[in-house]
Coordinates of C-alpha atoms and ligand atoms in Angstrom, one line a residue:
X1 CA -6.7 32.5 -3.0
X2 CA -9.7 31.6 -1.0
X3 CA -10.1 30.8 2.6
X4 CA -10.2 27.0 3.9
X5 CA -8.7 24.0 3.8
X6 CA -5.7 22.4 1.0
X7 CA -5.1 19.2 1.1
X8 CA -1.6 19.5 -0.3
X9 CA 0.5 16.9 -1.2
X10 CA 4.3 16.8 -1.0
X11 CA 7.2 14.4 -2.3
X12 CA 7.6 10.9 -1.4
X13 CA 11.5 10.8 -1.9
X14 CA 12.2 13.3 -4.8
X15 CA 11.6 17.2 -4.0
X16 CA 11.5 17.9 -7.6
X17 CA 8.2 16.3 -7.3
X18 CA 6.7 18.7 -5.8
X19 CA 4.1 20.7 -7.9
X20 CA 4.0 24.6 -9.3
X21 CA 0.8 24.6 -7.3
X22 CA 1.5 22.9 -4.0
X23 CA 4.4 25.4 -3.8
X24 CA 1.6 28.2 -4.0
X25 CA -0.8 27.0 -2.1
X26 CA 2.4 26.5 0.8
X27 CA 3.9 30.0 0.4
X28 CA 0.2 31.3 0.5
X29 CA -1.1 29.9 3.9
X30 CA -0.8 31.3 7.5
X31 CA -1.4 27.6 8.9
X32 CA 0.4 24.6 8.0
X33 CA -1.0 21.3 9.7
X34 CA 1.2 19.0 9.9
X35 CA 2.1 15.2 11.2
X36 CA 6.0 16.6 12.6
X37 CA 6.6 20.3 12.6
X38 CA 10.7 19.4 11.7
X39 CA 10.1 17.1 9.3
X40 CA 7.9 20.1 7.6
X41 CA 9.8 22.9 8.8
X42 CA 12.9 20.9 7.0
X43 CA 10.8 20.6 4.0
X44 CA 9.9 24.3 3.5
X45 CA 13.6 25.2 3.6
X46 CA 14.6 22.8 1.4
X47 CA 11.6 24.2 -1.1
X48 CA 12.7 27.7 -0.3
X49 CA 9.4 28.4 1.3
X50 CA 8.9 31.2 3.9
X51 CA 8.7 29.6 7.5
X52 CA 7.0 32.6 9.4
X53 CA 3.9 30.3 9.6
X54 CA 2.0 29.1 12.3
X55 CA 3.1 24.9 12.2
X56 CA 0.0 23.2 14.1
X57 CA 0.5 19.1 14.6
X58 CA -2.1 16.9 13.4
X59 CA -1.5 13.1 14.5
X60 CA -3.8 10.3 15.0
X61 CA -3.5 11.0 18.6
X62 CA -4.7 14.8 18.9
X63 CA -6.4 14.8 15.7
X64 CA -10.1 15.1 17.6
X65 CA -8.7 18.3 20.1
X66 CA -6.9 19.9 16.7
X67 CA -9.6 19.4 14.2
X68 CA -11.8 22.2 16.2
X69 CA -8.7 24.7 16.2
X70 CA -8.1 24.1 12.5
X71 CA -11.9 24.7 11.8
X72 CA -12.3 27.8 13.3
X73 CA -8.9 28.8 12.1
X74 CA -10.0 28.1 8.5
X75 CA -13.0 30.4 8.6
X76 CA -10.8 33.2 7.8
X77 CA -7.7 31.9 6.8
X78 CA -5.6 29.6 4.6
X79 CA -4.9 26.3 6.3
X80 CA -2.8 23.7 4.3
X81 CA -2.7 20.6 5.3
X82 CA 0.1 18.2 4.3
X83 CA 2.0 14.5 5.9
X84 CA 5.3 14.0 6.5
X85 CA 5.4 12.5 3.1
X86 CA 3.1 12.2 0.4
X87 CA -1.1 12.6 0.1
X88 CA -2.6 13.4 3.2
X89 CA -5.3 11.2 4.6
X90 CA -4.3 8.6 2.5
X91 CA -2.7 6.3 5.8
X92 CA -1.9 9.3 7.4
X93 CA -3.7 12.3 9.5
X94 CA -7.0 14.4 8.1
X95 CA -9.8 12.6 7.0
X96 CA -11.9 13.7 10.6
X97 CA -10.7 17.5 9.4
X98 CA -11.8 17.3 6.3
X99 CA -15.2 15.5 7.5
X100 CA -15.7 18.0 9.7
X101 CA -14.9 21.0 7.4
X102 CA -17.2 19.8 4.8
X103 CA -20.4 19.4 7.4
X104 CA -19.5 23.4 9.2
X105 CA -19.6 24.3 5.3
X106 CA -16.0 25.1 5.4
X107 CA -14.1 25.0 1.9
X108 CA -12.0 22.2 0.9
X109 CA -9.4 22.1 -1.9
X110 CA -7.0 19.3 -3.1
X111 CA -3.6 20.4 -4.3
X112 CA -3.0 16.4 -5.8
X113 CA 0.4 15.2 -6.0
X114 CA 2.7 12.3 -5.0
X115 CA 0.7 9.2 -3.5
X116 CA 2.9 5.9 -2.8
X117 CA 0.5 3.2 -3.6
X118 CA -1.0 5.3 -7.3
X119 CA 2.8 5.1 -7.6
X120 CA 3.6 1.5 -6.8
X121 CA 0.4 0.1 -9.0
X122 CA 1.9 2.4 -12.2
X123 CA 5.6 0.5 -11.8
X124 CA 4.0 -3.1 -11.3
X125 CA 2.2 -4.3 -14.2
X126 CA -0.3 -5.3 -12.4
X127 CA -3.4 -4.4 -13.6
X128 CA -4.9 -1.3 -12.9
X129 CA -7.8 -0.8 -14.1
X130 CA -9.6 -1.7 -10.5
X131 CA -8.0 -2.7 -7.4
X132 CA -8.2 -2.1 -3.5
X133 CA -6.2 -0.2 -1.0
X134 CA -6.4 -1.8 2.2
X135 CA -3.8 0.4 4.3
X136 CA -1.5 -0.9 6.4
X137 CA -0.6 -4.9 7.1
X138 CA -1.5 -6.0 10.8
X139 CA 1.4 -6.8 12.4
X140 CA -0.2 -9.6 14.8
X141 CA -0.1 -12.6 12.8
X142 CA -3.5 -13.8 13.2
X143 CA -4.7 -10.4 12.3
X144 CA -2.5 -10.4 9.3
X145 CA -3.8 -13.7 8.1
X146 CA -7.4 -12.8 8.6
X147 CA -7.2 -10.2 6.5
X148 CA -5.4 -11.9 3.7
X149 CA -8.4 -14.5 3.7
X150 CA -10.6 -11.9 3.9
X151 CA -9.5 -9.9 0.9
X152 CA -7.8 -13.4 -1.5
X153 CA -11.5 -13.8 -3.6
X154 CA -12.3 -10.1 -4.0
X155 CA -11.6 -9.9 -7.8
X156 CA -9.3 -7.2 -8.1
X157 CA -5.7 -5.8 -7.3
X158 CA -4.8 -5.6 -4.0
X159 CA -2.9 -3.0 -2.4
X160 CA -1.2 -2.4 1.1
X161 CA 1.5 -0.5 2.4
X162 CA 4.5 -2.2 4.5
X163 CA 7.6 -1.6 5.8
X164 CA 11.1 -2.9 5.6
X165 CA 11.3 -5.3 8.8
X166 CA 7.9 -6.7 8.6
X167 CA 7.8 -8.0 4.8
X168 CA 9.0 -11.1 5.3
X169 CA 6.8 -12.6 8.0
X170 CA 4.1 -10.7 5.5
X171 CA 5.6 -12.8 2.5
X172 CA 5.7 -15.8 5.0
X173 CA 1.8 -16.0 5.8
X174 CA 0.8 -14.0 2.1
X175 CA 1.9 -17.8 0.2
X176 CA -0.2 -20.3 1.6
X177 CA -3.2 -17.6 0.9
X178 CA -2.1 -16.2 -2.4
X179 CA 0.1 -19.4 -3.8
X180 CA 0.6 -19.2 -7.3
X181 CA -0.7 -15.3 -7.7
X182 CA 2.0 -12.7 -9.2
X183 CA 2.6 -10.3 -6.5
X184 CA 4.8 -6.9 -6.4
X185 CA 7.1 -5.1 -3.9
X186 CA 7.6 -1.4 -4.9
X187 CA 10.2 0.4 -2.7
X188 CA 11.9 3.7 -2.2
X189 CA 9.8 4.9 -5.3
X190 CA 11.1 8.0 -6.9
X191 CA 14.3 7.7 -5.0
X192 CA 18.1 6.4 -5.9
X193 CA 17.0 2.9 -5.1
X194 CA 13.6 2.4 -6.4
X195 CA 13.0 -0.8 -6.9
X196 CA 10.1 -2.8 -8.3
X197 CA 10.1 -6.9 -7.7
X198 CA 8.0 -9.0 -8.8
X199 CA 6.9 -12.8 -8.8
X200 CA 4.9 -15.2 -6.4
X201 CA 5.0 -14.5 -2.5
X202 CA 7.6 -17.4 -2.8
X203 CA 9.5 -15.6 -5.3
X204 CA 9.2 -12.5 -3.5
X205 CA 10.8 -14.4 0.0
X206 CA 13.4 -15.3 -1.8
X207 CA 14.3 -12.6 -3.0
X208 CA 14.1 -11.1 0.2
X209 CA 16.2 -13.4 1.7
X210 CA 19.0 -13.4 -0.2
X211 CA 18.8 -9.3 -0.3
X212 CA 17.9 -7.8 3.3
X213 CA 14.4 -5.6 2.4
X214 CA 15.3 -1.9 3.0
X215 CA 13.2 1.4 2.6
X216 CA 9.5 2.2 2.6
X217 CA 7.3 -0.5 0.9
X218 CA 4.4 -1.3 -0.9
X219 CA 3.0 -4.6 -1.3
X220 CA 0.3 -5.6 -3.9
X221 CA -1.1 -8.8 -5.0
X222 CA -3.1 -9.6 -8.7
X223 CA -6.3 -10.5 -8.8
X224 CA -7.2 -14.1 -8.9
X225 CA -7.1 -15.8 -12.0
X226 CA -10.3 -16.1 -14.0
X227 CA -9.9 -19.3 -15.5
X228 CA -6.8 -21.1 -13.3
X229 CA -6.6 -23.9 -15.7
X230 CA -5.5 -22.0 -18.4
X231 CA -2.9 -19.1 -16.3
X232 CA -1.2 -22.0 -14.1
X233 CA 1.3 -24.6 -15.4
X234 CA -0.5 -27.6 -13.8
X235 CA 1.9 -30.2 -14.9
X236 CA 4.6 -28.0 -13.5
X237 CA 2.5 -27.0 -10.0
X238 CA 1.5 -30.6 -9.7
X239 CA 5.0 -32.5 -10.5
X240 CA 5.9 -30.0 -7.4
X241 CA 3.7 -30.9 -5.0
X242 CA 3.8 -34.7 -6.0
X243 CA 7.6 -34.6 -4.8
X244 CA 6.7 -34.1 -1.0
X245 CA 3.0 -35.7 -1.0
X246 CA 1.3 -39.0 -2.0
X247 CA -1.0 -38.2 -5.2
X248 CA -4.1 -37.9 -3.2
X249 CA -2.5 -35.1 -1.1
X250 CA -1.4 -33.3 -4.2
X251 CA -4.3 -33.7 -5.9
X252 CA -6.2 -31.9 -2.8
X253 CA -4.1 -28.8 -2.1
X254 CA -3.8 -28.5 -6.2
X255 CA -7.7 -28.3 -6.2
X256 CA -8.1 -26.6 -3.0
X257 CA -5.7 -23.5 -4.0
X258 CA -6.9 -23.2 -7.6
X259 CA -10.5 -24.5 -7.5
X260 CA -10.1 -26.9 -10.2
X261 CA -12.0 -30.1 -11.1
X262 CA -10.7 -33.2 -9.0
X263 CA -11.1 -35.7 -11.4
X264 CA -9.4 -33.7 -14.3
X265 CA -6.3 -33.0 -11.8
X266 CA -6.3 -36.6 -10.8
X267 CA -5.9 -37.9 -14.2
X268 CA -3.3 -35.5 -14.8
X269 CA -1.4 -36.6 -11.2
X270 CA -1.7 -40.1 -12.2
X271 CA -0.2 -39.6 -15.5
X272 CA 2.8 -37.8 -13.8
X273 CA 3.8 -39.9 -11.4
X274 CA 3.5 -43.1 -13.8
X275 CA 5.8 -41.1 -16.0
Ligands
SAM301 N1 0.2 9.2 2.7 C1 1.3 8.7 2.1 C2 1.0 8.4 0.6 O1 0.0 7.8 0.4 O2 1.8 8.7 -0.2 C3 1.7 7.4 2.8 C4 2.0 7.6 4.2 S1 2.1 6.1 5.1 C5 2.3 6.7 6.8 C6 3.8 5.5 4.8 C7 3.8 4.3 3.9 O3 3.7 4.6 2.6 C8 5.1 3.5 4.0 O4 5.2 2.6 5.1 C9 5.1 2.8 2.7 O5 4.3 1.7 2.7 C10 4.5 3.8 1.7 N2 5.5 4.7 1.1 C11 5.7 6.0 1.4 N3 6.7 6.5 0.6 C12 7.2 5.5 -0.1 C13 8.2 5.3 -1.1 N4 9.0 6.3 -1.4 N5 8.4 4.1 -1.6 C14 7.6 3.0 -1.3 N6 6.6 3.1 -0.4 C15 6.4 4.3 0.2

């Protein structure tokens, strides 16, 4: 095996996800970077895997003062690098070491493996075939919503990664930005409780209400819809709205949300509420 870098990816949940060649690569190298040394330590003996290694922590807070350790280390020796869970540098410590290899001309590898959002877009139905990743949710609530707006016209899935105690409040400022758009929550992929949900950010709230949200999370949202007059039940979205607001109101947050023609939504508003 060649000196340098792995980027080695480990289980999110399930250890038997773990590949033939990320167990190599592991046994292998003298230097294992790592996010918590006890969290990986636990790992290895779990896997079976020698732990006379030197375990060197890479976090988001030392990552600058490690990265030059690492490099010189990886001259002339095998470093893997792997998170506490999952691909590394994907939310989580290594992209400045791997930046940095690649420009001293250090080798890099990728030992590919379990990733929680590739995961969560394959158990959602939502479609695939381009989307966006966009990390992790602001927690401040006028950063959150920024970002929603931000990101609701790019045509394409969107992706993000939450946790447990803060979906809710997500949910709670994701529906007046997403309204009728089909959304997903994937949790505790690949372990006893996976669970995929999926429905509007209304849908989803309710859900989540009635069933307190546990586990590791990953929320994604479908790209708008194309033509809206043809996806959305108008006669249905409209008789809801025309239950709380006069048929001029309707008629504006109708058009305003799914950028339809006014007149054409009047008519139908009209025809409703004569009914
Ligand atoms: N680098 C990892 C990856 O991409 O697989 C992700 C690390 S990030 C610090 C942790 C976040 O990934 C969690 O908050 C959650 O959003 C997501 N995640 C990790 N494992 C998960 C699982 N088993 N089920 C659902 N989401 C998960």
């Amino acid at each position: 095996m060649k000196n340098g870098i792995y980027v080695v990816a480990t289980p999110i949940g399930n250890l038997g996800d773990i590949s033939a060649r990320a167990k190599e690569v592991l046994a292998a190298a003298e230097i294992i970077a790592c996010e918590d040394t006890r969290v990986t330590k636990k790992l290895f003996s779990l896997l079976g895997l020698p732990q006379s290694k030197t375990f060197i922590r890479l976090e988001d807070h030392n990552e600058d003062a490690q990265t030059e350790r690492l490099l010189e280390l990886a001259a002339t020796r095998i470093v893997a690098q792997v998170s506490d869970a999952g691909s590394p540098l994907i939310s989580d410590p290594g992209y400045k070491l791997v930046n940095r290899a690649r420009k001293a001309g250090i080798a890099v590898f990728t030992v590919p493996g379990p990733c929680a959002l590739i995961c969560a877009l394959q158990l959602s139905g939502l479609p695939t075939n381009s989307f966006m990743f966009a990390g992790f949710i602001p927690n401040k609530d006028k950063a959150r919503s920024d970002l929603f707006n931000k990101l609701k016209s790019i045509d394409t899935t969107l992706v993000f990664y939450e946790t447990a105690n803060r979906i809710i409040k997500t949910l709670t400022a994701a529906a007046p930005v997403f309204g009728e758009r089909q959304m997903a929550v994937a949790r505790e992929i690949t372990k006893v409780y996976e669970e995929c949900v999926n429905g509007t950010a209304a849908e989803l709230l309710a859900h989540f209400n009635a069933q307190e949200p546990k586990g590791e999370m990953v929320l994604m949202v479908a790209p708008p819809v194309q033509n809206p007059a043809a996806e959305i039940d108008l006669e249905r979205v409209l008789k809801e709205e025309l239950k709380d607001n006069s048929v001029k109101t309707a008629v504006k947050n109708v058009v305003e949300l799914y950028g339809l023609n006014k007149n054409e939504v009047y008519n139908l508003a009209l025809r409703l509420k004569n009914e």
